[in-house]
Amino acid sequence: MSFLIKGVSVLGKGKADLLIRDGVIAEGGAGNAQVIDADGLVALPGLVDLHTHLREPGREDAETVETGSRAAALGGYTAVCAMANTSPVADTAGVVEQVYRLGREAGLVDVQPIGAVTVGLAGERLAELGAMATSAAQVRIFSDDGHCVADPRLMRRALEYVKAFDGVIAQHAEEPRLTEGAQMHEGEVATRLGLTGWPAVAEEAIIARDVLLAEHVGSRLHVCHVSTAGSVEVLRHAKARGVKVTAEVTPHHLLLTDERATSYDPVFKVNPPLRTAADVEALRAALREGVIDIVATDHAPHAVEDKECEWGYARPGMLGLETALSVVLDALGSSAGGAGAGGAGVDWDLIAERMSRAPARIAGLTEHGRDIAPGAPANLTLVDPAARRRIDPGESASRSRNTPYAGMTLPGRVMATFLRGEATVLDGKAVK
Ligand code: DOR
Ligand code: ZN
């Protein structure tokens, strides 16, 4: 199948016609290509998510590789990195190869498995990092996400191990001794609600330790879901010293604050927790500046019984894949003096860098995050910046319903996504 995308603005620049043929951006005659009228749409390289929970194997009632992949495609993604906290844990070549194969079979996005750092995420022994790296899944990112690699000696050894193949350790930065029993951000709102607090320093202390370890070892560290202004300052310092550290922020930490917890609606329970308005401002500024390198969703689907219960019993996590781009447009627009009507003023190059090019580089996904130019693999997405849509959890392609944006009206809409030249989304709907 070939496509002729007419009148699209590539990265918000001048209008052009794009031909997709044989899986690549092509030149020359359109022949019998299917014509897509893209007047008013912006073409971006397919988005890349470095932090997705797909729940398969083990919790297929909450999400499967296929349903999560479909949600990703609808969100404009062409590649996602699948976190290792499945059941069984992705701590062996066998499990990462299974996830990789399921991703291929679904064929909606490239699913790149992340391997666990420690056996069973227990934080005691290193998992078979080498076997996962040399497996068919070619794992390059390792993470115990959901848990912190709290033992500094294990963290050091993990950094040393992955250095040999230019791997990266993605840390869920949470000093567990400081967050025992924590339910939400430690601060004024938690005091008012009588909920145990998760202090910012529990994140900042681990990031400070780990950038020093990464510097000492000369290895690569990636910091998951940075959530505090203090973490930004630690990262700024580390980057100025030349430490090989990259960092992500989630869409929800860019938009929502701990005030949401006053509803006691567990849909707003997440780890790390929603923070203060000052943290949100610092995260937005850091993302613009590049102290935070990327947006990653931390898409965390949960079954109804794990979410629609008392706050204290609910699992942390929220959906993110289908709404990420809209939330980022909203978050960067409202304080950047940016996103006006029709997407005027949006820095599309920044969006492409933070949501596609940089995450592809960090993950080593060379077929993704490429400029939209002749010869490049046709992994791209078409966005209608003028559209506004009301978020209806019932419309989600995810198996779960735990979106914190239900009822909100957000800017921008993904109209089409292409994976290696095949449409996965057309007219804003999943193709298969
Ligand atoms: O909120 C979260 N949910 N944070 C994590 O670190 C893990 C994730 C999950 O797996 O549900
Ligand atoms: Zn995490």
Short mmCIF file of C-alpha atoms and ligand atoms in Angstrom, two decimals:
data_model
loop_
_atom_site.label_atom_id
_atom_site.label_comp_id
_atom_site.label_asym_id
_atom_site.label_seq_id
_atom_site.Cartn_x
_atom_site.Cartn_y
_atom_site.Cartn_z
CA MET A 1 0.00 0.00 0.00
CA SER A 2 1.23 3.49 -0.76
CA PHE A 3 -0.09 6.82 0.49
CA LEU A 4 0.06 10.36 -0.84
CA ILE A 5 -0.34 12.77 2.06
CA LYS A 6 -1.37 16.06 0.50
CA GLY A 7 -0.74 19.53 1.89
CA VAL A 8 0.72 18.46 5.22
CA SER A 9 3.06 20.78 7.07
CA VAL A 10 6.13 18.83 8.03
CA LEU A 11 7.05 19.81 11.59
CA GLY A 12 4.93 22.91 11.27
CA LYS A 13 6.97 24.30 8.37
CA GLY A 14 5.75 24.89 4.83
CA LYS A 15 3.16 22.67 3.22
CA ALA A 16 4.28 19.70 1.16
CA ASP A 17 3.02 16.46 -0.31
CA LEU A 18 4.50 13.32 1.23
CA LEU A 19 4.66 10.04 -0.60
CA ILE A 20 4.92 6.82 1.39
CA ARG A 21 5.86 3.73 -0.56
CA ASP A 22 7.49 0.39 0.28
CA GLY A 23 7.78 1.38 3.91
CA VAL A 24 9.77 4.55 3.35
CA ILE A 25 9.27 8.22 2.57
CA ALA A 26 9.55 8.19 -1.21
CA GLU A 27 10.04 10.61 -4.09
CA GLY A 28 8.61 10.63 -7.55
CA GLY A 29 5.23 9.74 -9.05
CA ALA A 30 2.32 8.91 -6.78
CA GLY A 31 0.93 6.18 -9.06
CA ASN A 32 -2.11 4.56 -7.45
CA ALA A 33 -1.38 5.76 -3.92
CA GLN A 34 -4.25 6.32 -1.51
CA VAL A 35 -4.63 10.08 -1.17
CA ILE A 36 -4.93 11.58 2.32
CA ASP A 37 -6.06 15.19 2.47
CA ALA A 38 -3.82 16.57 5.22
CA ASP A 39 -4.70 20.24 4.91
CA GLY A 40 -4.14 21.79 8.33
CA LEU A 41 -2.33 18.73 9.71
CA VAL A 42 1.22 18.59 11.03
CA ALA A 43 3.49 15.60 10.32
CA LEU A 44 5.79 14.49 13.13
CA PRO A 45 8.18 11.56 13.31
CA GLY A 46 6.31 8.73 15.05
CA LEU A 47 6.37 9.24 18.80
CA VAL A 48 8.56 6.95 20.93
CA ASP A 49 7.61 6.07 24.51
CA LEU A 50 10.44 5.02 26.76
CA HIS A 51 8.16 3.99 29.62
CA THR A 52 5.04 1.90 28.99
CA HIS A 53 3.46 -0.79 31.16
CA LEU A 54 1.81 -3.36 28.88
CA ARG A 55 0.96 -5.88 31.66
CA GLU A 56 1.50 -8.97 29.49
CA PRO A 57 2.43 -11.57 30.62
CA GLY A 58 0.38 -11.85 33.79
CA ARG A 59 -2.25 -9.11 33.94
CA GLU A 60 -3.92 -9.46 30.57
CA ASP A 61 -7.15 -8.33 32.24
CA ALA A 62 -5.59 -4.85 32.61
CA GLU A 63 -3.74 -4.63 29.27
CA THR A 64 -2.18 -6.83 26.63
CA VAL A 65 0.67 -6.12 24.28
CA GLU A 66 -1.94 -5.79 21.54
CA THR A 67 -4.36 -3.45 23.34
CA GLY A 68 -1.53 -1.31 24.66
CA SER A 69 0.01 -1.17 21.20
CA ARG A 70 -3.30 0.01 19.76
CA ALA A 71 -3.58 2.71 22.41
CA ALA A 72 -0.03 3.74 21.53
CA ALA A 73 -0.74 3.97 17.80
CA LEU A 74 -3.83 6.08 18.51
CA GLY A 75 -1.61 8.38 20.54
CA GLY A 76 0.76 8.85 17.59
CA TYR A 77 3.40 6.38 18.76
CA THR A 78 5.36 4.05 16.50
CA ALA A 79 7.54 2.54 19.22
CA VAL A 80 7.16 1.84 22.92
CA CYS A 81 9.52 0.39 25.50
CA ALA A 82 7.70 -2.15 27.66
CA MET A 83 8.52 -2.08 31.37
CA ALA A 84 9.69 -5.24 33.08
CA ASN A 85 7.27 -5.39 36.04
CA THR A 86 5.12 -8.10 34.48
CA SER A 87 4.28 -11.46 35.97
CA PRO A 88 6.56 -13.30 35.54
CA VAL A 89 9.00 -10.40 35.64
CA ALA A 90 10.92 -9.72 32.43
CA ASP A 91 14.22 -10.75 34.00
CA THR A 92 15.23 -13.51 31.57
CA ALA A 93 15.86 -13.81 27.83
CA GLY A 94 12.74 -15.99 27.61
CA VAL A 95 10.32 -13.35 28.89
CA VAL A 96 11.78 -10.41 26.94
CA GLU A 97 11.69 -12.52 23.78
CA GLN A 98 8.03 -13.36 24.47
CA VAL A 99 7.11 -9.68 24.82
CA TYR A 100 9.12 -8.82 21.71
CA ARG A 101 7.35 -11.53 19.71
CA LEU A 102 3.90 -10.45 20.93
CA GLY A 103 4.72 -6.92 19.80
CA ARG A 104 5.71 -8.13 16.36
CA GLU A 105 2.53 -10.20 16.08
CA ALA A 106 0.32 -7.24 17.01
CA GLY A 107 2.21 -5.17 14.45
CA LEU A 108 0.85 -1.81 15.63
CA VAL A 109 4.01 -0.28 17.10
CA ASP A 110 7.52 -1.58 17.63
CA VAL A 111 7.56 -3.02 21.14
CA GLN A 112 11.05 -2.89 22.65
CA PRO A 113 11.21 -4.84 25.91
CA ILE A 114 13.02 -3.38 28.92
CA GLY A 115 14.73 -5.97 31.12
CA ALA A 116 14.68 -6.05 34.90
CA VAL A 117 17.86 -5.01 36.69
CA THR A 118 17.40 -7.49 39.54
CA VAL A 119 15.88 -10.97 39.71
CA GLY A 120 12.14 -10.66 40.31
CA LEU A 121 12.59 -6.90 40.95
CA ALA A 122 13.59 -7.98 44.44
CA GLY A 123 16.67 -5.75 44.55
CA GLU A 124 18.96 -8.55 45.71
CA ARG A 125 20.75 -10.13 42.75
CA LEU A 126 21.46 -8.84 39.26
CA ALA A 127 19.27 -10.41 36.58
CA GLU A 128 20.75 -11.98 33.44
CA LEU A 129 21.47 -8.65 31.79
CA GLY A 130 23.86 -10.11 29.24
CA ALA A 131 21.49 -12.87 28.18
CA MET A 132 18.72 -10.33 27.66
CA ALA A 133 21.05 -8.05 25.70
CA THR A 134 22.11 -10.84 23.33
CA SER A 135 18.58 -12.28 23.01
CA ALA A 136 16.39 -11.70 19.97
CA ALA A 137 14.89 -8.74 21.87
CA GLN A 138 18.32 -7.03 22.02
CA VAL A 139 17.55 -5.34 25.33
CA ARG A 140 19.49 -2.12 25.94
CA ILE A 141 17.44 -0.54 28.74
CA PHE A 142 17.17 -2.19 32.15
CA SER A 143 14.85 -1.03 34.91
CA ASP A 144 13.21 -2.30 38.08
CA ASP A 145 10.55 0.39 37.59
CA GLY A 146 7.85 0.25 40.20
CA HIS A 147 10.76 -0.37 42.56
CA CYS A 148 13.98 1.54 43.11
CA VAL A 149 17.34 -0.21 42.83
CA ALA A 150 18.01 0.99 46.35
CA ASP A 151 21.22 -0.91 47.12
CA PRO A 152 24.09 1.31 45.95
CA ARG A 153 26.42 -1.61 45.38
CA LEU A 154 23.94 -3.37 43.10
CA MET A 155 23.30 -0.11 41.26
CA ARG A 156 27.01 0.32 40.73
CA ARG A 157 27.41 -3.21 39.42
CA ALA A 158 24.45 -2.81 37.07
CA LEU A 159 25.96 0.38 35.65
CA GLU A 160 29.30 -1.40 35.20
CA TYR A 161 27.70 -4.37 33.51
CA VAL A 162 25.72 -2.46 30.88
CA LYS A 163 28.65 -0.20 30.03
CA ALA A 164 30.14 -3.03 27.96
CA PHE A 165 27.31 -2.87 25.42
CA ASP A 166 26.32 0.81 25.83
CA GLY A 167 23.23 -0.15 27.79
CA VAL A 168 21.43 2.14 30.18
CA ILE A 169 19.97 1.71 33.65
CA ALA A 170 16.59 3.44 34.00
CA GLN A 171 16.10 4.20 37.67
CA HIS A 172 12.78 4.59 39.51
CA ALA A 173 14.23 7.06 42.02
CA GLU A 174 12.59 6.45 45.37
CA GLU A 175 14.52 5.91 48.60
CA PRO A 176 12.23 3.25 50.07
CA ARG A 177 13.02 4.05 53.69
CA LEU A 178 11.68 7.56 53.15
CA THR A 179 8.43 6.50 51.49
CA GLU A 180 7.18 3.72 53.75
CA GLY A 181 3.40 3.89 53.79
CA ALA A 182 3.37 6.93 51.53
CA GLN A 183 0.09 7.75 49.80
CA MET A 184 0.69 11.11 48.15
CA HIS A 185 3.13 14.03 47.95
CA GLU A 186 4.36 15.12 51.38
CA GLY A 187 3.17 18.66 51.85
CA GLU A 188 0.37 20.90 52.89
CA VAL A 189 -2.37 18.98 51.05
CA ALA A 190 -1.30 15.64 52.57
CA THR A 191 -1.38 17.19 56.02
CA ARG A 192 -4.87 18.51 55.38
CA LEU A 193 -6.09 15.13 54.09
CA GLY A 194 -4.31 13.13 56.77
CA LEU A 195 -2.49 10.95 54.24
CA THR A 196 1.10 9.77 54.70
CA GLY A 197 3.48 11.83 52.60
CA TRP A 198 6.04 10.86 49.92
CA PRO A 199 8.72 13.53 50.36
CA ALA A 200 10.50 15.09 47.36
CA VAL A 201 13.83 14.29 48.98
CA ALA A 202 13.20 10.55 48.59
CA GLU A 203 13.50 11.08 44.83
CA GLU A 204 16.21 13.73 44.91
CA ALA A 205 18.51 11.73 47.21
CA ILE A 206 18.52 8.72 44.86
CA ILE A 207 19.09 10.85 41.76
CA ALA A 208 22.00 12.61 43.49
CA ARG A 209 23.52 9.27 44.48
CA ASP A 210 23.01 7.73 41.06
CA VAL A 211 24.44 10.57 38.98
CA LEU A 212 27.58 10.28 41.12
CA LEU A 213 27.66 6.50 40.60
CA ALA A 214 27.13 6.96 36.84
CA GLU A 215 29.96 9.49 36.77
CA HIS A 216 32.23 7.20 38.75
CA VAL A 217 31.55 4.23 36.49
CA GLY A 218 31.38 6.26 33.26
CA SER A 219 28.13 4.57 32.38
CA ARG A 220 24.66 5.71 31.29
CA LEU A 221 21.87 6.50 33.71
CA HIS A 222 18.30 7.36 32.77
CA VAL A 223 16.00 8.80 35.42
CA CYS A 224 12.36 7.76 35.16
CA HIS A 225 9.44 10.12 35.83
CA VAL A 226 11.23 13.09 37.41
CA SER A 227 8.65 14.85 39.55
CA THR A 228 10.24 17.58 41.68
CA ALA A 229 11.92 20.96 41.23
CA GLY A 230 14.80 19.73 43.40
CA SER A 231 15.43 16.78 41.06
CA VAL A 232 15.72 19.23 38.18
CA GLU A 233 18.47 21.09 40.05
CA VAL A 234 20.38 17.86 40.72
CA LEU A 235 20.12 16.92 37.04
CA ARG A 236 21.20 20.37 35.92
CA HIS A 237 24.30 20.08 38.10
CA ALA A 238 25.09 16.55 36.86
CA LYS A 239 24.70 17.52 33.21
CA ALA A 240 26.96 20.52 33.70
CA ARG A 241 29.61 18.08 35.00
CA GLY A 242 29.24 15.95 31.88
CA VAL A 243 27.58 12.98 33.57
CA LYS A 244 25.92 10.65 31.05
CA VAL A 245 22.44 11.10 32.45
CA THR A 246 19.11 11.52 30.69
CA ALA A 247 15.74 12.12 32.29
CA GLU A 248 12.05 11.87 31.54
CA VAL A 249 8.92 13.61 32.78
CA THR A 250 5.41 12.23 32.41
CA PRO A 251 2.50 14.15 30.90
CA HIS A 252 0.62 13.96 34.21
CA HIS A 253 3.46 15.54 36.16
CA LEU A 254 3.43 18.36 33.62
CA LEU A 255 -0.27 19.08 34.08
CA LEU A 256 -1.72 17.89 37.40
CA THR A 257 -0.93 18.79 41.01
CA ASP A 258 -1.42 17.18 44.42
CA GLU A 259 -4.59 19.27 44.85
CA ARG A 260 -6.29 16.53 42.80
CA ALA A 261 -5.99 14.20 45.78
CA THR A 262 -8.57 16.28 47.64
CA SER A 263 -11.19 14.41 45.59
CA TYR A 264 -9.93 11.14 47.17
CA ASP A 265 -10.43 9.70 43.67
CA PRO A 266 -7.70 7.03 43.31
CA VAL A 267 -7.46 7.75 39.59
CA PHE A 268 -5.05 10.49 40.75
CA LYS A 269 -2.91 8.10 42.80
CA VAL A 270 0.40 7.58 41.05
CA ASN A 271 4.02 6.88 41.90
CA PRO A 272 5.85 9.22 42.11
CA PRO A 273 2.88 11.25 43.28
CA LEU A 274 1.46 14.41 41.76
CA ARG A 275 3.42 17.33 43.21
CA THR A 276 2.92 21.07 43.74
CA ALA A 277 2.26 23.81 41.19
CA ALA A 278 5.85 25.04 41.71
CA ASP A 279 7.17 21.58 40.81
CA VAL A 280 4.98 21.52 37.70
CA GLU A 281 6.39 24.89 36.61
CA ALA A 282 9.98 23.71 37.18
CA LEU A 283 9.35 20.51 35.18
CA ARG A 284 7.88 22.46 32.26
CA ALA A 285 10.85 24.83 32.22
CA ALA A 286 13.32 21.91 32.46
CA LEU A 287 11.64 20.15 29.55
CA ARG A 288 11.83 23.27 27.40
CA GLU A 289 15.43 23.85 28.37
CA GLY A 290 16.57 20.24 27.90
CA VAL A 291 17.56 19.51 31.50
CA ILE A 292 14.77 16.96 31.14
CA ASP A 293 15.36 15.22 27.83
CA ILE A 294 12.07 13.54 27.05
CA VAL A 295 8.40 13.02 27.81
CA ALA A 296 7.59 9.40 28.69
CA THR A 297 4.06 8.31 29.52
CA ASP A 298 4.42 5.80 32.37
CA HIS A 299 1.18 4.42 30.90
CA ALA A 300 0.03 2.26 33.83
CA PRO A 301 -3.26 0.47 33.16
CA HIS A 302 -5.01 -1.07 36.15
CA ALA A 303 -8.10 -3.26 36.40
CA VAL A 304 -11.23 -1.70 37.90
CA GLU A 305 -10.91 -3.61 41.19
CA ASP A 306 -7.37 -2.29 41.66
CA LYS A 307 -8.36 1.31 41.04
CA GLU A 308 -11.97 1.85 42.03
CA CYS A 309 -11.52 1.26 45.73
CA GLU A 310 -10.37 3.24 48.75
CA TRP A 311 -7.39 5.51 48.08
CA GLY A 312 -5.16 3.55 50.45
CA TYR A 313 -5.79 0.24 48.69
CA ALA A 314 -5.66 1.50 45.10
CA ARG A 315 -2.64 0.74 42.93
CA PRO A 316 -0.66 3.73 41.74
CA GLY A 317 -0.66 4.56 38.04
CA MET A 318 -2.65 6.14 35.24
CA LEU A 319 -3.21 5.70 31.52
CA GLY A 320 -1.12 7.90 29.28
CA LEU A 321 -0.54 6.73 25.72
CA GLU A 322 -3.66 8.08 24.01
CA THR A 323 -3.55 11.48 25.69
CA ALA A 324 0.19 12.24 25.98
CA LEU A 325 0.55 14.55 23.00
CA SER A 326 -2.58 16.54 23.88
CA VAL A 327 -1.50 16.90 27.50
CA VAL A 328 1.96 18.08 26.47
CA LEU A 329 0.46 20.60 24.02
CA ASP A 330 -1.78 21.85 26.81
CA ALA A 331 0.99 21.99 29.42
CA LEU A 332 3.57 23.68 27.23
CA GLY A 333 0.99 25.92 25.62
CA SER A 334 -0.55 27.40 28.71
CA SER A 335 2.66 28.76 30.20
CA ALA A 336 4.82 29.11 27.10
CA GLY A 337 2.55 31.72 25.62
CA GLY A 338 2.42 29.03 22.94
CA ALA A 339 -0.40 26.95 21.62
CA GLY A 340 -2.86 29.41 20.21
CA ALA A 341 -5.82 28.51 18.05
CA GLY A 342 -4.97 25.92 15.43
CA GLY A 343 -1.66 25.15 17.08
CA ALA A 344 -0.13 28.49 16.12
CA GLY A 345 2.92 29.09 18.26
CA VAL A 346 3.54 25.44 19.12
CA ASP A 347 7.24 24.60 18.93
CA TRP A 348 6.82 21.43 16.86
CA ASP A 349 10.54 20.87 16.66
CA LEU A 350 10.67 20.76 20.46
CA ILE A 351 7.76 18.29 20.53
CA ALA A 352 9.52 16.09 17.94
CA GLU A 353 12.77 16.22 19.89
CA ARG A 354 11.29 15.45 23.31
CA MET A 355 8.72 12.86 22.21
CA SER A 356 10.41 11.14 19.27
CA ARG A 357 14.04 11.89 18.40
CA ALA A 358 15.56 11.94 21.90
CA PRO A 359 13.70 8.88 23.24
CA ALA A 360 14.66 6.97 20.06
CA ARG A 361 18.31 7.91 20.64
CA ILE A 362 18.25 6.89 24.30
CA ALA A 363 16.67 3.53 23.43
CA GLY A 364 18.90 2.98 20.39
CA LEU A 365 15.87 2.63 18.10
CA THR A 366 17.54 3.76 14.90
CA GLU A 367 14.48 3.31 12.69
CA HIS A 368 12.49 5.78 14.79
CA GLY A 369 12.81 9.47 15.53
CA ARG A 370 14.22 10.17 12.07
CA ASP A 371 13.63 13.31 10.07
CA ILE A 372 10.75 13.05 7.65
CA ALA A 373 12.85 13.00 4.47
CA PRO A 374 13.17 10.78 1.37
CA GLY A 375 14.62 7.37 2.18
CA ALA A 376 13.73 7.45 5.87
CA PRO A 377 11.52 4.68 7.28
CA ALA A 378 7.90 5.83 7.13
CA ASN A 379 7.29 5.95 10.87
CA LEU A 380 5.25 9.09 11.35
CA THR A 381 2.09 10.59 12.70
CA LEU A 382 -0.30 13.29 11.47
CA VAL A 383 -1.73 15.66 14.06
CA ASP A 384 -4.63 18.08 13.84
CA PRO A 385 -3.50 20.92 16.09
CA ALA A 386 -6.80 22.80 15.76
CA ALA A 387 -8.93 19.95 17.09
CA ARG A 388 -10.03 19.87 20.69
CA ARG A 389 -11.44 16.70 22.15
CA ARG A 390 -13.19 15.74 25.32
CA ILE A 391 -11.60 12.71 26.95
CA ASP A 392 -14.05 9.83 27.33
CA PRO A 393 -12.56 6.81 29.13
CA GLY A 394 -15.10 4.59 27.39
CA GLU A 395 -13.49 5.39 24.04
CA SER A 396 -10.03 4.20 25.07
CA ALA A 397 -8.38 1.33 23.22
CA SER A 398 -6.75 0.30 26.48
CA ARG A 399 -8.27 -2.57 28.45
CA SER A 400 -8.28 -0.25 31.46
CA ARG A 401 -10.16 2.94 32.16
CA ASN A 402 -7.96 4.77 34.64
CA THR A 403 -7.43 8.02 32.80
CA PRO A 404 -7.09 11.10 35.02
CA TYR A 405 -8.28 13.32 32.16
CA ALA A 406 -11.87 12.03 31.93
CA GLY A 407 -14.18 14.90 31.02
CA MET A 408 -11.33 17.29 30.27
CA THR A 409 -11.13 18.96 26.88
CA LEU A 410 -7.59 18.87 25.50
CA PRO A 411 -5.99 20.35 22.38
CA GLY A 412 -4.76 18.39 19.37
CA ARG A 413 -5.76 15.11 17.87
CA VAL A 414 -3.81 12.31 16.20
CA MET A 415 -5.45 11.72 12.82
CA ALA A 416 -3.13 9.09 11.31
CA THR A 417 -0.11 7.01 12.27
CA PHE A 418 2.13 4.95 9.99
CA LEU A 419 4.47 2.15 11.01
CA ARG A 420 6.98 1.31 8.26
CA GLY A 421 4.56 2.71 5.71
CA GLU A 422 1.52 0.78 6.93
CA ALA A 423 -1.33 2.82 8.39
CA THR A 424 -2.12 1.86 11.97
CA VAL A 425 -4.46 4.83 12.45
CA LEU A 426 -6.55 6.63 9.79
CA ASP A 427 -9.21 9.30 10.31
CA GLY A 428 -8.37 9.20 14.00
CA LYS A 429 -9.38 5.53 14.26
CA ALA A 430 -7.37 2.35 14.65
CA VAL A 431 -7.07 0.50 11.34
CA LYS A 432 -6.83 -2.99 12.89
O1 DOR B 1 2.37 4.83 39.29
C1 DOR B 1 3.10 3.91 38.95
N1 DOR B 1 2.62 2.79 38.40
N2 DOR B 1 4.42 4.03 39.18
C2 DOR B 1 5.27 2.99 38.98
O2 DOR B 1 6.43 3.17 39.21
C3 DOR B 1 4.77 1.70 38.52
C4 DOR B 1 3.50 1.83 37.81
C5 DOR B 1 2.77 0.53 37.62
O3 DOR B 1 3.37 -0.46 37.22
O4 DOR B 1 1.55 0.51 37.81
ZN ZN B 2 8.28 4.11 38.19
#
